[in-house]
mmCIF file of C-alpha atoms and ligand atoms in Angstrom:
data_model
loop_
_atom_site.group_PDB
_atom_site.id
_atom_site.type_symbol
_atom_site.label_atom_id
_atom_site.label_comp_id
_atom_site.label_asym_id
_atom_site.label_seq_id
_atom_site.Cartn_x
_atom_site.Cartn_y
_atom_site.Cartn_z
ATOM 1 C CA MET A 1 0.000 0.000 0.000
ATOM 2 C CA LEU A 2 1.159 3.524 -0.727
ATOM 3 C CA LYS A 3 -0.563 6.145 1.380
ATOM 4 C CA LYS A 4 -0.661 9.408 -0.541
ATOM 5 C CA ARG A 5 0.407 12.670 1.009
ATOM 6 C CA LEU A 6 0.092 15.999 -0.748
ATOM 7 C CA LEU A 7 2.853 18.316 0.445
ATOM 8 C CA THR A 8 3.039 20.774 -2.429
ATOM 9 C CA PRO A 9 2.808 24.582 -2.458
ATOM 10 C CA GLY A 10 -0.655 24.345 -3.960
ATOM 11 C CA PRO A 11 -2.880 22.517 -4.084
ATOM 12 C CA THR A 12 -2.693 21.582 -0.434
ATOM 13 C CA GLU A 13 -4.583 19.060 1.658
ATOM 14 C CA VAL A 14 -8.137 20.015 2.636
ATOM 15 C CA PRO A 15 -9.442 19.401 6.183
ATOM 16 C CA PRO A 16 -11.961 16.510 6.376
ATOM 17 C CA ASP A 17 -14.717 18.749 7.786
ATOM 18 C CA THR A 18 -14.337 21.117 4.844
ATOM 19 C CA LEU A 19 -14.591 18.181 2.420
ATOM 20 C CA ALA A 20 -17.692 16.924 4.237
ATOM 21 C CA GLU A 21 -19.270 20.369 3.991
ATOM 22 C CA MET A 22 -18.727 20.337 0.230
ATOM 23 C CA ALA A 23 -20.436 16.950 -0.099
ATOM 24 C CA LYS A 24 -23.763 18.490 0.938
ATOM 25 C CA PRO A 25 -26.481 19.151 -1.669
ATOM 26 C CA VAL A 26 -26.170 22.206 -3.883
ATOM 27 C CA PHE A 27 -28.637 24.986 -3.113
ATOM 28 C CA HIS A 28 -29.679 28.011 -5.108
ATOM 29 C CA HIS A 29 -27.593 31.152 -4.814
ATOM 30 C CA ARG A 30 -30.307 33.801 -5.222
ATOM 31 C CA THR A 31 -31.521 33.117 -1.685
ATOM 32 C CA LYS A 32 -31.182 34.541 1.782
ATOM 33 C CA GLU A 33 -29.379 31.313 2.724
ATOM 34 C CA TYR A 34 -26.607 32.092 0.235
ATOM 35 C CA GLN A 35 -26.436 35.773 1.187
ATOM 36 C CA ASP A 36 -25.957 34.802 4.851
ATOM 37 C CA LEU A 37 -23.246 32.317 3.928
ATOM 38 C CA PHE A 38 -21.467 34.740 1.604
ATOM 39 C CA ARG A 39 -21.583 37.524 4.198
ATOM 40 C CA GLN A 40 -19.886 35.272 6.758
ATOM 41 C CA VAL A 41 -17.302 34.117 4.232
ATOM 42 C CA THR A 42 -16.537 37.682 3.160
ATOM 43 C CA GLU A 43 -16.095 38.749 6.790
ATOM 44 C CA GLY A 44 -13.878 35.712 7.402
ATOM 45 C CA LEU A 45 -11.684 36.612 4.420
ATOM 46 C CA GLN A 46 -11.406 40.214 5.636
ATOM 47 C CA TYR A 47 -10.210 38.871 8.979
ATOM 48 C CA VAL A 48 -7.590 36.609 7.387
ATOM 49 C CA PHE A 49 -6.445 39.395 5.043
ATOM 50 C CA GLN A 50 -6.576 41.959 7.895
ATOM 51 C CA THR A 51 -8.588 44.466 5.909
ATOM 52 C CA LYS A 52 -11.710 46.584 5.964
ATOM 53 C CA ASN A 53 -11.424 47.059 2.194
ATOM 54 C CA ASP A 54 -13.916 45.415 -0.135
ATOM 55 C CA CYS A 55 -13.089 41.766 -0.652
ATOM 56 C CA LEU A 56 -14.432 40.234 -3.861
ATOM 57 C CA THR A 57 -14.700 36.505 -4.470
ATOM 58 C CA LEU A 58 -14.135 35.295 -8.032
ATOM 59 C CA CYS A 59 -14.764 31.929 -9.597
ATOM 60 C CA ALA A 60 -11.265 31.277 -10.976
ATOM 61 C CA SER A 61 -7.839 30.012 -10.011
ATOM 62 C CA GLY A 62 -5.457 32.574 -8.520
ATOM 63 C CA THR A 63 -4.291 33.772 -11.915
ATOM 64 C CA GLY A 64 -7.861 34.900 -12.663
ATOM 65 C CA ALA A 65 -7.651 37.376 -9.785
ATOM 66 C CA MET A 66 -4.210 38.518 -11.013
ATOM 67 C CA GLU A 67 -5.768 39.236 -14.406
ATOM 68 C CA ALA A 68 -8.731 40.959 -12.730
ATOM 69 C CA ALA A 69 -6.315 43.290 -10.928
ATOM 70 C CA VAL A 70 -4.529 44.220 -14.148
ATOM 71 C CA VAL A 71 -7.504 44.662 -16.482
ATOM 72 C CA ASN A 72 -9.468 46.746 -13.971
ATOM 73 C CA ALA A 73 -6.654 48.946 -12.692
ATOM 74 C CA LEU A 74 -4.527 49.531 -15.795
ATOM 75 C CA GLY A 75 -5.980 51.417 -18.724
ATOM 76 C CA PRO A 76 -4.531 52.027 -22.173
ATOM 77 C CA GLY A 77 -1.177 53.810 -21.907
ATOM 78 C CA ASP A 78 -0.643 52.983 -18.236
ATOM 79 C CA LYS A 79 2.873 51.916 -17.279
ATOM 80 C CA ALA A 80 3.593 49.476 -14.473
ATOM 81 C CA VAL A 81 6.552 48.166 -12.493
ATOM 82 C CA ALA A 82 6.696 44.395 -12.122
ATOM 83 C CA VAL A 83 9.217 42.807 -9.779
ATOM 84 C CA ILE A 84 10.515 39.743 -11.560
ATOM 85 C CA GLY A 85 12.436 37.309 -9.400
ATOM 86 C CA GLY A 86 10.722 34.066 -10.314
ATOM 87 C CA LYS A 87 7.964 32.462 -12.312
ATOM 88 C CA PHE A 88 5.088 34.287 -10.625
ATOM 89 C CA GLY A 89 6.674 37.716 -10.891
ATOM 90 C CA GLU A 90 7.142 36.910 -14.587
ATOM 91 C CA ARG A 91 3.414 36.217 -14.741
ATOM 92 C CA TRP A 92 2.609 39.756 -13.544
ATOM 93 C CA GLY A 93 4.727 41.089 -16.387
ATOM 94 C CA GLU A 94 3.076 38.802 -18.937
ATOM 95 C CA ILE A 95 -0.453 39.736 -17.852
ATOM 96 C CA CYS A 96 0.358 43.462 -18.043
ATOM 97 C CA LYS A 97 1.824 42.997 -21.528
ATOM 98 C CA THR A 98 -1.207 40.965 -22.635
ATOM 99 C CA ASN A 99 -3.310 43.904 -21.441
ATOM 100 C CA GLY A 100 -1.236 46.201 -23.678
ATOM 101 C CA ASN A 101 0.643 47.935 -20.866
ATOM 102 C CA GLU A 102 4.286 48.905 -20.826
ATOM 103 C CA VAL A 103 6.167 46.977 -18.165
ATOM 104 C CA ILE A 104 9.168 48.345 -16.320
ATOM 105 C CA ALA A 105 10.736 45.110 -15.128
ATOM 106 C CA LEU A 106 12.661 45.153 -11.868
ATOM 107 C CA ASP A 107 14.706 42.014 -12.457
ATOM 108 C CA ILE A 108 16.109 40.524 -9.300
ATOM 109 C CA GLU A 109 18.167 37.417 -8.804
ATOM 110 C CA TRP A 110 15.948 34.371 -8.231
ATOM 111 C CA GLY A 111 15.638 33.640 -4.508
ATOM 112 C CA HIS A 112 16.180 37.280 -3.552
ATOM 113 C CA ALA A 113 13.614 39.933 -2.625
ATOM 114 C CA PRO A 114 13.260 43.482 -3.948
ATOM 115 C CA THR A 115 14.265 46.299 -1.615
ATOM 116 C CA PRO A 116 12.076 49.349 -0.922
ATOM 117 C CA ALA A 117 14.932 51.538 -2.242
ATOM 118 C CA GLN A 118 14.833 49.788 -5.636
ATOM 119 C CA ILE A 119 11.092 50.426 -5.895
ATOM 120 C CA GLU A 120 11.422 54.028 -4.754
ATOM 121 C CA ALA A 121 14.135 54.752 -7.337
ATOM 122 C CA LEU A 122 11.790 53.629 -10.132
ATOM 123 C CA LEU A 123 8.837 55.630 -8.796
ATOM 124 C CA ARG A 124 10.979 58.779 -8.440
ATOM 125 C CA LYS A 125 12.276 58.451 -11.964
ATOM 126 C CA ASP A 126 8.817 58.074 -13.480
ATOM 127 C CA PRO A 127 5.969 59.564 -11.430
ATOM 128 C CA LYS A 128 3.493 58.372 -14.076
ATOM 129 C CA ILE A 129 3.852 54.726 -13.056
ATOM 130 C CA ALA A 130 0.301 53.502 -12.398
ATOM 131 C CA ALA A 131 1.035 50.396 -10.349
ATOM 132 C CA VAL A 132 3.734 48.303 -8.703
ATOM 133 C CA PHE A 133 3.268 44.542 -8.886
ATOM 134 C CA ILE A 134 4.989 42.379 -6.264
ATOM 135 C CA THR A 135 4.719 38.834 -4.906
ATOM 136 C CA LEU A 136 4.405 38.137 -1.164
ATOM 137 C CA CYS A 137 5.794 34.613 -1.472
ATOM 138 C CA GLU A 138 7.478 33.818 -4.803
ATOM 139 C CA THR A 139 6.512 30.152 -4.732
ATOM 140 C CA SER A 140 8.935 29.195 -7.506
ATOM 141 C CA THR A 141 12.011 30.245 -5.496
ATOM 142 C CA GLY A 142 10.749 30.228 -1.903
ATOM 143 C CA ALA A 143 11.582 33.921 -1.411
ATOM 144 C CA ALA A 144 9.441 36.300 0.659
ATOM 145 C CA THR A 145 9.014 40.009 -0.029
ATOM 146 C CA ASP A 146 8.828 42.621 2.748
ATOM 147 C CA VAL A 147 5.431 43.984 1.710
ATOM 148 C CA GLN A 148 5.230 46.308 4.701
ATOM 149 C CA ALA A 149 8.452 48.124 3.778
ATOM 150 C CA ILE A 150 7.437 48.457 0.130
ATOM 151 C CA GLY A 151 3.948 49.614 1.136
ATOM 152 C CA ASN A 152 5.504 52.432 3.146
ATOM 153 C CA VAL A 153 7.178 53.652 -0.052
ATOM 154 C CA VAL A 154 4.403 53.183 -2.615
ATOM 155 C CA LYS A 155 1.796 54.905 -0.407
ATOM 156 C CA ASN A 156 3.526 58.242 -1.073
ATOM 157 C CA TYR A 157 3.011 57.999 -4.839
ATOM 158 C CA ASP A 158 0.003 57.811 -7.158
ATOM 159 C CA ALA A 159 0.925 54.234 -8.062
ATOM 160 C CA LEU A 160 -1.132 51.379 -6.665
ATOM 161 C CA LEU A 161 0.559 48.564 -4.739
ATOM 162 C CA VAL A 162 -0.651 45.233 -6.112
ATOM 163 C CA VAL A 163 0.374 42.093 -4.235
ATOM 164 C CA ASP A 164 0.194 38.472 -5.371
ATOM 165 C CA GLY A 165 -0.491 36.823 -2.038
ATOM 166 C CA ILE A 166 -1.745 33.631 -3.619
ATOM 167 C CA SER A 167 0.585 31.279 -1.760
ATOM 168 C CA GLY A 168 1.612 33.558 1.072
ATOM 169 C CA VAL A 169 -1.608 34.805 2.626
ATOM 170 C CA GLY A 170 -2.768 32.586 5.475
ATOM 171 C CA ALA A 171 0.802 31.425 6.057
ATOM 172 C CA LEU A 172 2.823 34.633 6.308
ATOM 173 C CA PRO A 173 1.677 37.773 8.107
ATOM 174 C CA MET A 174 -0.281 40.054 5.788
ATOM 175 C CA LYS A 175 -1.763 43.262 7.134
ATOM 176 C CA THR A 176 -3.456 44.621 4.059
ATOM 177 C CA ASP A 177 -4.648 47.938 5.473
ATOM 178 C CA GLU A 178 -1.752 48.668 7.822
ATOM 179 C CA TRP A 179 0.740 47.936 5.004
ATOM 180 C CA HIS A 180 -1.100 50.063 2.403
ATOM 181 C CA VAL A 181 -1.797 47.252 -0.045
ATOM 182 C CA ASP A 182 -4.240 48.519 -2.695
ATOM 183 C CA LEU A 183 -5.030 45.270 -4.462
ATOM 184 C CA LEU A 184 -4.335 41.928 -2.781
ATOM 185 C CA VAL A 185 -4.842 38.765 -4.761
ATOM 186 C CA VAL A 186 -5.276 35.362 -3.054
ATOM 187 C CA GLY A 187 -6.174 31.856 -4.259
ATOM 188 C CA SER A 188 -8.141 29.172 -2.437
ATOM 189 C CA GLN A 189 -5.808 26.174 -2.843
ATOM 190 C CA LYS A 190 -2.705 27.310 -0.954
ATOM 191 C CA ALA A 191 -2.794 28.374 2.686
ATOM 192 C CA LEU A 192 -6.569 28.787 2.885
ATOM 193 C CA MET A 193 -7.105 25.014 3.168
ATOM 194 C CA MET A 194 -9.401 24.715 0.163
ATOM 195 C CA PRO A 195 -9.428 22.977 -3.204
ATOM 196 C CA PRO A 196 -8.587 25.071 -6.281
ATOM 197 C CA GLY A 197 -11.356 27.132 -7.856
ATOM 198 C CA LEU A 198 -11.836 30.363 -5.919
ATOM 199 C CA ALA A 199 -9.810 33.542 -6.047
ATOM 200 C CA PHE A 200 -10.089 36.703 -3.979
ATOM 201 C CA ILE A 201 -9.165 40.311 -4.483
ATOM 202 C CA THR A 202 -9.289 43.171 -1.999
ATOM 203 C CA VAL A 203 -9.657 46.720 -3.289
ATOM 204 C CA SER A 204 -8.607 49.847 -1.357
ATOM 205 C CA PRO A 205 -10.321 53.244 -1.776
ATOM 206 C CA LYS A 206 -7.216 54.444 -3.703
ATOM 207 C CA ALA A 207 -7.593 51.466 -6.049
ATOM 208 C CA TRP A 208 -11.338 52.087 -6.520
ATOM 209 C CA ALA A 209 -10.575 55.683 -7.501
ATOM 210 C CA LYS A 210 -8.153 54.480 -10.181
ATOM 211 C CA ILE A 211 -10.524 51.716 -11.336
ATOM 212 C CA SER A 212 -13.368 54.227 -11.713
ATOM 213 C CA ARG A 213 -11.162 56.300 -14.060
ATOM 214 C CA THR A 214 -10.222 53.229 -16.090
ATOM 215 C CA PRO A 215 -12.490 51.873 -18.828
ATOM 216 C CA SER A 216 -13.312 48.254 -17.978
ATOM 217 C CA ARG A 217 -11.934 45.754 -20.419
ATOM 218 C CA SER A 218 -13.393 42.575 -18.994
ATOM 219 C CA TYR A 219 -16.995 41.468 -18.952
ATOM 220 C CA TYR A 220 -16.569 38.637 -16.437
ATOM 221 C CA PHE A 221 -13.813 40.060 -14.226
ATOM 222 C CA ASN A 222 -15.555 43.381 -13.790
ATOM 223 C CA LEU A 223 -14.731 44.547 -10.277
ATOM 224 C CA PRO A 224 -17.187 47.502 -10.056
ATOM 225 C CA LYS A 225 -19.984 45.100 -10.985
ATOM 226 C CA ALA A 226 -18.827 42.618 -8.324
ATOM 227 C CA LYS A 227 -18.689 45.442 -5.759
ATOM 228 C CA LYS A 228 -22.261 46.451 -6.565
ATOM 229 C CA SER A 229 -23.486 42.883 -6.064
ATOM 230 C CA LEU A 230 -21.504 42.550 -2.851
ATOM 231 C CA GLU A 231 -23.643 45.273 -1.277
ATOM 232 C CA ASP A 232 -26.319 42.558 -0.994
ATOM 233 C CA PHE A 233 -23.797 39.741 -0.449
ATOM 234 C CA ASP A 234 -24.498 38.577 -3.946
ATOM 235 C CA THR A 235 -22.363 38.006 -7.070
ATOM 236 C CA PRO A 236 -23.003 39.144 -10.674
ATOM 237 C CA TYR A 237 -22.899 35.554 -11.985
ATOM 238 C CA THR A 238 -23.421 32.105 -10.502
ATOM 239 C CA PRO A 239 -21.013 31.670 -7.576
ATOM 240 C CA ALA A 240 -19.276 28.351 -6.817
ATOM 241 C CA VAL A 241 -21.790 27.622 -4.052
ATOM 242 C CA THR A 242 -20.165 24.325 -3.066
ATOM 243 C CA LEU A 243 -16.696 25.834 -2.702
ATOM 244 C CA VAL A 244 -18.013 28.852 -0.807
ATOM 245 C CA ARG A 245 -19.696 26.463 1.598
ATOM 246 C CA GLY A 246 -16.414 24.624 2.187
ATOM 247 C CA LEU A 247 -14.565 27.901 2.562
ATOM 248 C CA LYS A 248 -16.800 28.904 5.461
ATOM 249 C CA ASN A 249 -15.560 25.860 7.371
ATOM 250 C CA SER A 250 -11.878 26.454 6.599
ATOM 251 C CA LEU A 251 -12.166 30.139 7.540
ATOM 252 C CA ASP A 252 -13.908 29.192 10.778
ATOM 253 C CA MET A 253 -10.940 26.944 11.573
ATOM 254 C CA ILE A 254 -8.506 29.826 10.995
ATOM 255 C CA ARG A 255 -10.613 32.111 13.182
ATOM 256 C CA ALA A 256 -10.764 29.485 15.940
ATOM 257 C CA GLU A 257 -6.980 29.099 15.904
ATOM 258 C CA GLY A 258 -6.474 32.878 15.646
ATOM 259 C CA ILE A 259 -4.568 34.405 12.738
ATOM 260 C CA GLU A 260 -1.487 35.256 14.846
ATOM 261 C CA ASN A 261 -1.304 31.625 15.966
ATOM 262 C CA VAL A 262 -1.693 30.474 12.365
ATOM 263 C CA TRP A 263 1.235 32.701 11.354
ATOM 264 C CA ARG A 264 3.268 31.397 14.296
ATOM 265 C CA ARG A 265 2.552 27.748 13.387
ATOM 266 C CA HIS A 266 3.832 28.421 9.874
ATOM 267 C CA ALA A 267 6.919 30.229 11.176
ATOM 268 C CA VAL A 268 7.836 27.286 13.401
ATOM 269 C CA MET A 269 7.210 24.731 10.613
ATOM 270 C CA ALA A 270 9.474 26.796 8.349
ATOM 271 C CA GLN A 271 12.149 27.042 11.031
ATOM 272 C CA ALA A 272 12.018 23.262 11.465
ATOM 273 C CA ALA A 273 12.274 22.656 7.717
ATOM 274 C CA ARG A 274 15.274 24.977 7.420
ATOM 275 C CA ALA A 275 16.995 23.380 10.442
ATOM 276 C CA ALA A 276 16.401 19.926 8.939
ATOM 277 C CA VAL A 277 17.870 20.925 5.586
ATOM 278 C CA LYS A 278 20.977 22.276 7.278
ATOM 279 C CA ALA A 279 21.368 19.205 9.475
ATOM 280 C CA MET A 280 21.194 16.983 6.377
ATOM 281 C CA GLY A 281 24.187 18.875 5.028
ATOM 282 C CA LEU A 282 22.122 20.624 2.366
ATOM 283 C CA GLU A 283 21.549 24.279 1.614
ATOM 284 C CA GLY A 284 18.429 26.356 1.194
ATOM 285 C CA PHE A 285 17.988 28.078 -2.168
ATOM 286 C CA ALA A 286 16.298 31.308 -1.120
ATOM 287 C CA ALA A 287 18.379 34.187 0.210
ATOM 288 C CA ALA A 288 15.175 35.690 1.639
ATOM 289 C CA PRO A 289 13.395 32.491 2.745
ATOM 290 C CA SER A 290 9.622 32.493 3.056
ATOM 291 C CA ASP A 291 7.790 30.805 5.932
ATOM 292 C CA ALA A 292 5.348 29.281 3.413
ATOM 293 C CA VAL A 293 7.738 27.106 1.400
ATOM 294 C CA THR A 294 11.340 25.961 1.848
ATOM 295 C CA THR A 295 13.393 25.486 -1.298
ATOM 296 C CA VAL A 296 16.294 23.075 -0.999
ATOM 297 C CA LYS A 297 19.304 22.903 -3.327
ATOM 298 C CA LEU A 298 19.789 19.306 -4.382
ATOM 299 C CA PRO A 299 23.275 17.893 -3.870
ATOM 300 C CA ALA A 300 25.534 17.852 -6.924
ATOM 301 C CA GLY A 301 25.988 14.533 -8.646
ATOM 302 C CA ILE A 302 22.482 13.181 -8.224
ATOM 303 C CA ASP A 303 19.677 13.174 -10.785
ATOM 304 C CA GLY A 304 17.538 16.055 -9.506
ATOM 305 C CA ASN A 305 14.559 15.248 -11.707
ATOM 306 C CA ALA A 306 14.380 11.787 -10.119
ATOM 307 C CA VAL A 307 13.802 13.240 -6.637
ATOM 308 C CA PRO A 308 10.118 14.267 -6.928
ATOM 309 C CA LYS A 309 9.429 11.184 -9.085
ATOM 310 C CA LYS A 310 10.850 8.768 -6.512
ATOM 311 C CA LEU A 311 9.194 10.601 -3.606
ATOM 312 C CA ALA A 312 5.827 10.009 -5.268
ATOM 313 C CA SER A 313 6.351 6.511 -6.680
ATOM 314 C CA GLU A 314 8.187 4.966 -3.716
ATOM 315 C CA HIS A 315 6.771 6.906 -0.790
ATOM 316 C CA GLY A 316 3.451 8.399 -1.949
ATOM 317 C CA VAL A 317 4.754 11.865 -1.064
ATOM 318 C CA THR A 318 4.074 14.604 -3.582
ATOM 319 C CA LEU A 319 6.692 17.353 -3.246
ATOM 320 C CA MET A 320 7.425 19.715 -6.109
ATOM 321 C CA GLY A 321 10.781 20.122 -7.792
ATOM 322 C CA GLY A 322 11.920 23.355 -9.409
ATOM 323 C CA GLN A 323 10.348 25.172 -12.344
ATOM 324 C CA GLU A 324 12.024 26.551 -15.452
ATOM 325 C CA LYS A 325 15.698 27.230 -14.747
ATOM 326 C CA LEU A 326 15.440 25.556 -11.343
ATOM 327 C CA LYS A 327 14.153 22.282 -12.819
ATOM 328 C CA GLY A 328 16.181 19.370 -11.441
ATOM 329 C CA LYS A 329 18.094 21.718 -9.143
ATOM 330 C CA ILE A 330 15.799 22.206 -6.167
ATOM 331 C CA VAL A 331 12.983 20.551 -4.285
ATOM 332 C CA ARG A 332 10.267 22.562 -2.559
ATOM 333 C CA ILE A 333 8.923 21.609 0.865
ATOM 334 C CA ALA A 334 5.593 23.342 1.349
ATOM 335 C CA HIS A 335 4.431 24.336 4.781
ATOM 336 C CA MET A 336 1.158 26.099 4.170
ATOM 337 C CA GLY A 337 -2.426 25.527 5.127
ATOM 338 C CA TYR A 338 -3.697 22.346 6.743
ATOM 339 C CA MET A 339 -0.279 21.194 7.911
ATOM 340 C CA ASP A 340 1.386 20.491 11.205
ATOM 341 C CA LYS A 341 4.706 19.237 12.561
ATOM 342 C CA PHE A 342 4.198 15.703 11.309
ATOM 343 C CA ASP A 343 3.756 16.864 7.724
ATOM 344 C CA ILE A 344 7.182 18.504 7.915
ATOM 345 C CA ILE A 345 8.724 15.462 9.568
ATOM 346 C CA THR A 346 7.177 13.256 6.862
ATOM 347 C CA ALA A 347 8.531 15.428 4.059
ATOM 348 C CA ILE A 348 12.019 15.447 5.583
ATOM 349 C CA ALA A 349 12.027 11.694 6.257
ATOM 350 C CA ALA A 350 10.930 10.933 2.695
ATOM 351 C CA LEU A 351 13.559 13.288 1.322
ATOM 352 C CA GLU A 352 16.281 11.621 3.405
ATOM 353 C CA LEU A 353 15.283 8.180 2.107
ATOM 354 C CA VAL A 354 15.180 9.252 -1.527
ATOM 355 C CA LEU A 355 18.404 11.275 -1.477
ATOM 356 C CA LYS A 356 20.300 8.456 0.228
ATOM 357 C CA LYS A 357 18.992 5.972 -2.329
ATOM 358 C CA LEU A 358 20.095 8.256 -5.153
ATOM 359 C CA GLY A 359 23.613 8.207 -3.747
ATOM 360 C CA ALA A 360 23.777 11.436 -1.760
ATOM 361 C CA ASN A 361 25.747 11.478 1.473
ATOM 362 C CA ILE A 362 22.826 11.606 3.904
ATOM 363 C CA THR A 363 22.639 10.330 7.481
ATOM 364 C CA LEU A 364 19.131 8.978 7.950
ATOM 365 C CA GLY A 365 17.326 10.769 10.741
ATOM 366 C CA SER A 366 19.629 13.789 10.793
ATOM 367 C CA GLY A 367 17.019 16.130 9.309
ATOM 368 C CA VAL A 368 14.153 14.587 11.236
ATOM 369 C CA ALA A 369 16.019 15.005 14.545
ATOM 370 C CA ALA A 370 16.747 18.668 13.824
ATOM 371 C CA ALA A 371 13.116 19.311 12.903
ATOM 372 C CA GLU A 372 11.850 17.570 16.049
ATOM 373 C CA GLU A 373 14.247 19.638 18.125
ATOM 374 C CA VAL A 374 12.702 22.867 16.759
ATOM 375 C CA PHE A 375 9.154 21.648 17.435
ATOM 376 C CA TYR A 376 10.155 20.515 20.915
ATOM 377 C CA LYS A 377 11.774 23.859 21.765
ATOM 378 C CA ASN A 378 8.690 25.687 20.539
ATOM 379 C CA ASN A 379 6.406 23.451 22.586
ATOM 380 C CA MET A 380 4.662 22.268 19.446
HETATM 381 C C1 LIG B 1 0.042 29.165 -7.234
HETATM 382 C C2 LIG B 1 0.451 30.552 -7.480
HETATM 383 C C3 LIG B 1 -0.102 31.316 -8.532
HETATM 384 C C4 LIG B 1 -1.002 30.728 -9.566
HETATM 385 O O1 LIG B 1 -2.224 30.436 -9.121
HETATM 386 P P1 LIG B 1 -3.219 29.521 -9.971
HETATM 387 O O2 LIG B 1 -4.227 29.215 -8.929
HETATM 388 O O3 LIG B 1 -2.454 28.330 -10.455
HETATM 389 O O4 LIG B 1 -3.759 30.328 -11.079
HETATM 390 C C5 LIG B 1 0.276 32.634 -8.647
HETATM 391 N N1 LIG B 1 1.159 33.192 -7.805
HETATM 392 C C6 LIG B 1 1.720 32.502 -6.806
HETATM 393 C C7 LIG B 1 2.697 33.178 -5.914
HETATM 394 C C8 LIG B 1 1.380 31.163 -6.609
HETATM 395 O O5 LIG B 1 1.958 30.467 -5.618
#
């Protein structure tokens, strides 16, 4: 028997009670029952995102909300800065270009994070920049961006601060209002303990002002229309009733744990993963490591592409390798969402077994012991 364990940075495992909730019969959405549910879900999202801004729920994967941010906020002729330090930063640039906008790329070394000074230099040089696109957790490299520091810069300019928090929010601290984030984009299948299919976007008053001056270029992803419907806790088109119902349960779990405790759990899991990697004699890839995913450089001399394959085929553990130029070079240990200490210990144990089998110089148990030590010290 091979018991399957999903330990990837999206999709992530879904709590049994959330799955059970989604097995219930579908009901109609133009009802008071749905409005009550959607009101509670919207309030729950605002709590997790730490915002009083409007929070719109879209029926799409995370990229749909990224596109919604771009097509609603950037009009013809608008220029934008996109921080490109991995695959998801690249995506911001590609969406802006698809929308016909000029992109000023801030290219940073993969695994590193942009500094507020780099952003400020670009905004000073060109005060016409309409938006700055950044990524809270660049899932492809495991790097985290200091959104708070960048927010303190962008708030002084006309530009909007747009954050891809798809994999980071719910794992890393995110204080949308306090950090002056104008548009925050989140997906359901990462740290929010849900299957794929829903995406969220919060919109600040500064962003609404820009959106109202921008001709809408999307029929479906029309944020002013979604805002109007939200006044009655409704949506312009048929919502994913089943997913919204599951989301209520997962958000209730986050609320019951308390968002600060959720952030702390992720920080300790990340600390344990990093300690394990070091104890195994390996190195992390990210210079600015995120508490949502740990990227591990694979030892030289082994077939890197075989690592995720063997983890899945021999141990039932799905971990992701690297993407694009990191393919075969890294493995990514996710610690986001419905995960606890034993998920980390499992991932490390499986990695030890596979790396040793592939010929790497690994002492079995070295990583696991280091991880346990961190959990023990943190009383977890
Ligand atoms: C997963 C992810 C996305 C893409 O989301 P989809 O749901 O696949 O569209 C975008 N950005 C980041 C940082 C992600 O981790």
